[in-house]
PDB file of C-alpha atoms in Angstrom:
ATOM      1  CA  PRO A   1    -146.037 -27.335 -80.689  1.00 93.00           C
ATOM      2  CA  THR A   2    -143.610 -24.835 -82.171  1.00 95.00           C
ATOM      3  CA  LEU A   3    -139.818 -24.669 -82.047  1.00 96.00           C
ATOM      4  CA  MET A   4    -139.239 -20.919 -81.763  1.00 95.00           C
ATOM      5  CA  HIS A   5    -135.514 -20.556 -82.491  1.00 94.00           C
ATOM      6  CA  GLU A   6    -133.953 -23.156 -84.764  1.00 95.00           C
ATOM      7  CA  HIS A   7    -131.383 -23.299 -87.542  1.00 94.00           C
ATOM      8  CA  LEU A   8    -132.122 -26.001 -90.122  1.00 96.00           C
ATOM      9  CA  PHE A   9    -129.138 -25.237 -92.362  1.00 95.00           C
ATOM     10  CA  PHE A  10    -126.230 -23.123 -91.216  1.00 92.00           C
ATOM     11  CA  ASP A  11    -122.531 -22.506 -91.346  1.00 91.00           C
ATOM     12  CA  LEU A  12    -121.219 -20.777 -88.252  1.00 89.00           C
ATOM     13  CA  ARG A  13    -117.567 -21.284 -89.122  1.00 90.00           C
ATOM     14  CA  PRO A  14    -117.070 -17.514 -89.574  1.00 83.00           C
ATOM     15  CA  MET A  15    -117.729 -17.325 -85.809  1.00 83.00           C
ATOM     16  CA  HIS A  16    -115.007 -19.872 -84.959  1.00 89.00           C
ATOM     17  CA  VAL A  17    -112.653 -18.989 -82.154  1.00 86.00           C
ATOM     18  CA  ARG A  18    -110.116 -21.554 -81.101  1.00 91.00           C
ATOM     19  CA  ALA A  19    -110.560 -22.328 -77.417  1.00 92.00           C
ATOM     20  CA  ALA A  20    -107.678 -21.308 -75.175  1.00 92.00           C
ATOM     21  CA  TRP A  21    -107.321 -24.889 -73.958  1.00 93.00           C
ATOM     22  CA  ASP A  22    -107.029 -26.198 -77.564  1.00 95.00           C
ATOM     23  CA  THR A  23    -103.394 -25.173 -77.826  1.00 95.00           C
ATOM     24  CA  ASP A  24    -102.579 -27.209 -80.944  1.00 96.00           C
ATOM     25  CA  GLY A  25    -105.927 -26.830 -82.759  1.00 95.00           C
ATOM     26  CA  SER A  26    -106.610 -30.571 -82.647  1.00 96.00           C
ATOM     27  CA  PHE A  27    -110.073 -30.094 -81.143  1.00 96.00           C
ATOM     28  CA  ALA A  28    -110.958 -27.311 -83.585  1.00 96.00           C
ATOM     29  CA  ASN A  29    -110.155 -29.562 -86.538  1.00 96.00           C
ATOM     30  CA  ALA A  30    -111.435 -32.890 -85.184  1.00 96.00           C
ATOM     31  CA  PRO A  31    -114.357 -34.590 -86.958  1.00 95.00           C
ATOM     32  CA  ALA A  32    -117.695 -34.364 -85.154  1.00 91.00           C
ATOM     33  CA  THR A  33    -118.328 -37.207 -82.709  1.00 92.00           C
ATOM     34  CA  PRO A  34    -120.520 -37.561 -79.621  1.00 92.00           C
ATOM     35  CA  ASP A  35    -117.494 -36.423 -77.588  1.00 91.00           C
ATOM     36  CA  THR A  36    -116.893 -33.268 -79.648  1.00 90.00           C
ATOM     37  CA  HIS A  37    -120.623 -32.557 -79.561  1.00 89.00           C
ATOM     38  CA  ALA A  38    -120.717 -32.827 -75.766  1.00 91.00           C
ATOM     39  CA  ARG A  39    -117.652 -30.603 -75.367  1.00 89.00           C
ATOM     40  CA  SER A  40    -119.044 -28.073 -77.855  1.00 86.00           C
ATOM     41  CA  ARG A  41    -122.009 -27.522 -75.547  1.00 85.00           C
ATOM     42  CA  TRP A  42    -119.553 -25.638 -73.314  1.00 87.00           C
ATOM     43  CA  ASP A  43    -117.461 -24.040 -76.080  1.00 87.00           C
ATOM     44  CA  TRP A  44    -119.980 -23.364 -78.855  1.00 84.00           C
ATOM     45  CA  PHE A  45    -117.513 -22.169 -81.466  1.00 88.00           C
ATOM     46  CA  ALA A  46    -114.539 -24.418 -80.649  1.00 92.00           C
ATOM     47  CA  ASN A  47    -115.014 -27.256 -83.176  1.00 94.00           C
ATOM     48  CA  LEU A  48    -115.380 -26.413 -86.866  1.00 95.00           C
ATOM     49  CA  ASP A  49    -117.228 -29.615 -87.790  1.00 93.00           C
ATOM     50  CA  GLU A  50    -119.889 -28.929 -85.138  1.00 91.00           C
ATOM     51  CA  MET A  51    -120.512 -25.496 -86.649  1.00 92.00           C
ATOM     52  CA  VAL A  52    -122.090 -26.547 -89.943  1.00 93.00           C
ATOM     53  CA  VAL A  53    -125.266 -28.390 -90.933  1.00 94.00           C
ATOM     54  CA  ASP A  54    -125.724 -28.838 -94.676  1.00 94.00           C
ATOM     55  CA  ASP A  55    -126.991 -32.402 -95.150  1.00 95.00           C
ATOM     56  CA  GLU A  56    -130.591 -32.112 -96.328  1.00 97.00           C
ATOM     57  CA  ALA A  57    -131.421 -35.790 -95.740  1.00 97.00           C
ATOM     58  CA  THR A  58    -130.361 -35.489 -92.096  1.00 95.00           C
ATOM     59  CA  VAL A  59    -132.389 -32.317 -91.614  1.00 97.00           C
ATOM     60  CA  VAL A  60    -135.472 -33.973 -93.157  1.00 98.00           C
ATOM     61  CA  GLU A  61    -135.098 -36.932 -90.778  1.00 98.00           C
ATOM     62  CA  GLU A  62    -134.730 -34.664 -87.742  1.00 97.00           C
ATOM     63  CA  VAL A  63    -137.758 -32.566 -88.727  1.00 98.00           C
ATOM     64  CA  ARG A  64    -139.790 -35.747 -89.355  1.00 98.00           C
ATOM     65  CA  ARG A  65    -138.993 -36.845 -85.807  1.00 98.00           C
ATOM     66  CA  PHE A  66    -140.272 -33.486 -84.561  1.00 98.00           C
ATOM     67  CA  ARG A  67    -143.470 -34.007 -86.562  1.00 98.00           C
ATOM     68  CA  VAL A  68    -143.958 -37.541 -85.163  1.00 98.00           C
ATOM     69  CA  ALA A  69    -143.573 -36.078 -81.669  1.00 97.00           C
ATOM     70  CA  GLY A  70    -146.460 -33.704 -82.429  1.00 98.00           C
ATOM     71  CA  GLY A  71    -144.592 -30.670 -83.749  1.00 97.00           C
ATOM     72  CA  SER A  72    -146.129 -28.532 -86.444  1.00 97.00           C
ATOM     73  CA  LEU A  73    -144.077 -25.322 -86.832  1.00 98.00           C
ATOM     74  CA  ILE A  74    -140.402 -24.339 -86.783  1.00 98.00           C
ATOM     75  CA  VAL A  75    -139.120 -20.767 -86.752  1.00 97.00           C
ATOM     76  CA  ASP A  76    -135.765 -20.787 -88.541  1.00 95.00           C
ATOM     77  CA  CYS A  77    -133.679 -17.815 -87.399  1.00 91.00           C
ATOM     78  CA  THR A  78    -130.675 -18.350 -89.666  1.00 90.00           C
ATOM     79  CA  THR A  79    -129.618 -15.092 -91.279  1.00 85.00           C
ATOM     80  CA  VAL A  80    -127.879 -14.170 -94.505  1.00 79.00           C
ATOM     81  CA  GLY A  81    -124.167 -14.897 -94.208  1.00 80.00           C
ATOM     82  CA  LEU A  82    -124.633 -18.139 -92.260  1.00 86.00           C
ATOM     83  CA  ALA A  83    -125.386 -20.316 -95.318  1.00 85.00           C
ATOM     84  CA  ARG A  84    -129.138 -20.130 -94.966  1.00 84.00           C
ATOM     85  CA  ASP A  85    -130.805 -21.999 -97.827  1.00 88.00           C
ATOM     86  CA  PRO A  86    -134.414 -20.869 -98.464  1.00 87.00           C
ATOM     87  CA  GLU A  87    -135.012 -23.466-101.189  1.00 91.00           C
ATOM     88  CA  ALA A  88    -133.758 -26.318 -98.987  1.00 95.00           C
ATOM     89  CA  ILE A  89    -135.911 -25.046 -96.120  1.00 94.00           C
ATOM     90  CA  ARG A  90    -138.931 -25.140 -98.418  1.00 94.00           C
ATOM     91  CA  ARG A  91    -138.085 -28.688 -99.542  1.00 97.00           C
ATOM     92  CA  VAL A  92    -137.749 -29.839 -95.928  1.00 98.00           C
ATOM     93  CA  SER A  93    -141.112 -28.291 -95.075  1.00 97.00           C
ATOM     94  CA  GLU A  94    -142.792 -29.943 -98.053  1.00 97.00           C
ATOM     95  CA  ALA A  95    -141.161 -33.327 -97.358  1.00 98.00           C
ATOM     96  CA  THR A  96    -142.172 -33.376 -93.697  1.00 98.00           C
ATOM     97  CA  GLY A  97    -145.433 -31.453 -93.538  1.00 98.00           C
ATOM     98  CA  VAL A  98    -143.945 -29.177 -90.879  1.00 98.00           C
ATOM     99  CA  HIS A  99    -144.473 -25.476 -91.484  1.00 97.00           C
ATOM    100  CA  VAL A 100    -141.254 -23.451 -91.379  1.00 96.00           C
ATOM    101  CA  THR A 101    -141.121 -19.702 -90.924  1.00 92.00           C
ATOM    102  CA  MET A 102    -137.789 -18.300 -92.057  1.00 88.00           C
ATOM    103  CA  GLY A 103    -136.272 -15.137 -90.654  1.00 83.00           C
ATOM    104  CA  ALA A 104    -134.622 -12.472 -92.751  1.00 81.00           C
ATOM    105  CA  GLY A 105    -131.724 -10.089 -92.362  1.00 82.00           C
ATOM    106  CA  TYR A 106    -128.087 -10.131 -91.326  1.00 82.00           C
ATOM    107  CA  TYR A 107    -126.112 -11.113 -88.252  1.00 81.00           C
ATOM    108  CA  GLN A 108    -122.736 -10.021 -86.881  1.00 80.00           C
ATOM    109  CA  ASP A 109    -119.986  -8.257 -88.815  1.00 81.00           C
ATOM    110  CA  ARG A 110    -117.944 -11.495 -89.049  1.00 78.00           C
ATOM    111  CA  CYS A 111    -120.804 -13.061 -91.025  1.00 78.00           C
ATOM    112  CA  LEU A 112    -121.519 -10.269 -93.481  1.00 84.00           C
ATOM    113  CA  PRO A 113    -120.716 -10.756 -97.149  1.00 80.00           C
ATOM    114  CA  PRO A 114    -117.494  -8.963 -98.218  1.00 83.00           C
ATOM    115  CA  ALA A 115    -119.377  -6.397-100.314  1.00 87.00           C
ATOM    116  CA  PHE A 116    -122.040  -5.672 -97.682  1.00 88.00           C
ATOM    117  CA  ASP A 117    -120.883  -2.097 -96.971  1.00 90.00           C
ATOM    118  CA  SER A 118    -121.348  -1.191-100.631  1.00 93.00           C
ATOM    119  CA  LEU A 119    -124.961  -2.463-100.790  1.00 92.00           C
ATOM    120  CA  SER A 120    -127.740   0.095-100.951  1.00 94.00           C
ATOM    121  CA  GLU A 121    -130.764  -0.170 -98.672  1.00 93.00           C
ATOM    122  CA  GLN A 122    -132.783  -1.129-101.758  1.00 95.00           C
ATOM    123  CA  ALA A 123    -130.371  -3.964-102.596  1.00 91.00           C
ATOM    124  CA  ILE A 124    -130.636  -5.298 -99.034  1.00 87.00           C
ATOM    125  CA  GLU A 125    -134.428  -5.057 -99.167  1.00 88.00           C
ATOM    126  CA  ASP A 126    -134.513  -6.829-102.536  1.00 89.00           C
ATOM    127  CA  GLU A 127    -132.367  -9.660-101.185  1.00 83.00           C
ATOM    128  CA  ILE A 128    -134.551 -10.142 -98.107  1.00 80.00           C
ATOM    129  CA  VAL A 129    -137.755 -10.126-100.183  1.00 83.00           C
ATOM    130  CA  SER A 130    -136.170 -12.560-102.657  1.00 81.00           C
ATOM    131  CA  ASN A 131    -135.237 -14.909 -99.822  1.00 70.00           C
ATOM    132  CA  MET A 132    -138.729 -14.789 -98.373  1.00 71.00           C
ATOM    133  CA  THR A 133    -140.408 -15.496-101.685  1.00 71.00           C
ATOM    134  CA  CYS A 134    -137.747 -17.960-102.933  1.00 62.00           C
ATOM    135  CA  THR A 135    -137.463 -16.092-106.210  1.00 51.00           C
TER     136      THR A 135
END
C-alpha cells in the first residue's frame, strides 16, 4: 500500500487566514488539542498550531504505524517554502523501512522565499536537484 499525497514535515503557517468566526483570534492562537484538530478539519488554515509538523520522533512513530499496517511507500508532496526537510525525510525512511518519494518545486506565492523573483531558472533547478539528492 502507498499513501499518495502526504506531508511528513511542513509549516503551512504562511497560508494562515483567521476564520471570520474567530473574532478575537483565540482559536487561531490556541494550542493544538483534539478539539482544535476536529474544528480545523472544517477550517484548514484557522489554527496556527495545527499548521505545522516538525517533531521527527512523532513522524517516525506515525510512519512506523503505517508500516505495521502493511504500508510500504509514501509520496511526500511538501514543496519548497513549506519547511520541507529532505534530510529528515531520509532519516524517517531509514528508521522505519518505509520508502518515501519526495516531490520538488514550489507552491503558492504566499509560500515563496522572499528572493524567489530574483532567482534564475538555473538556481531553481540547482535547488530542486540538491533537494532530491540531499546534497
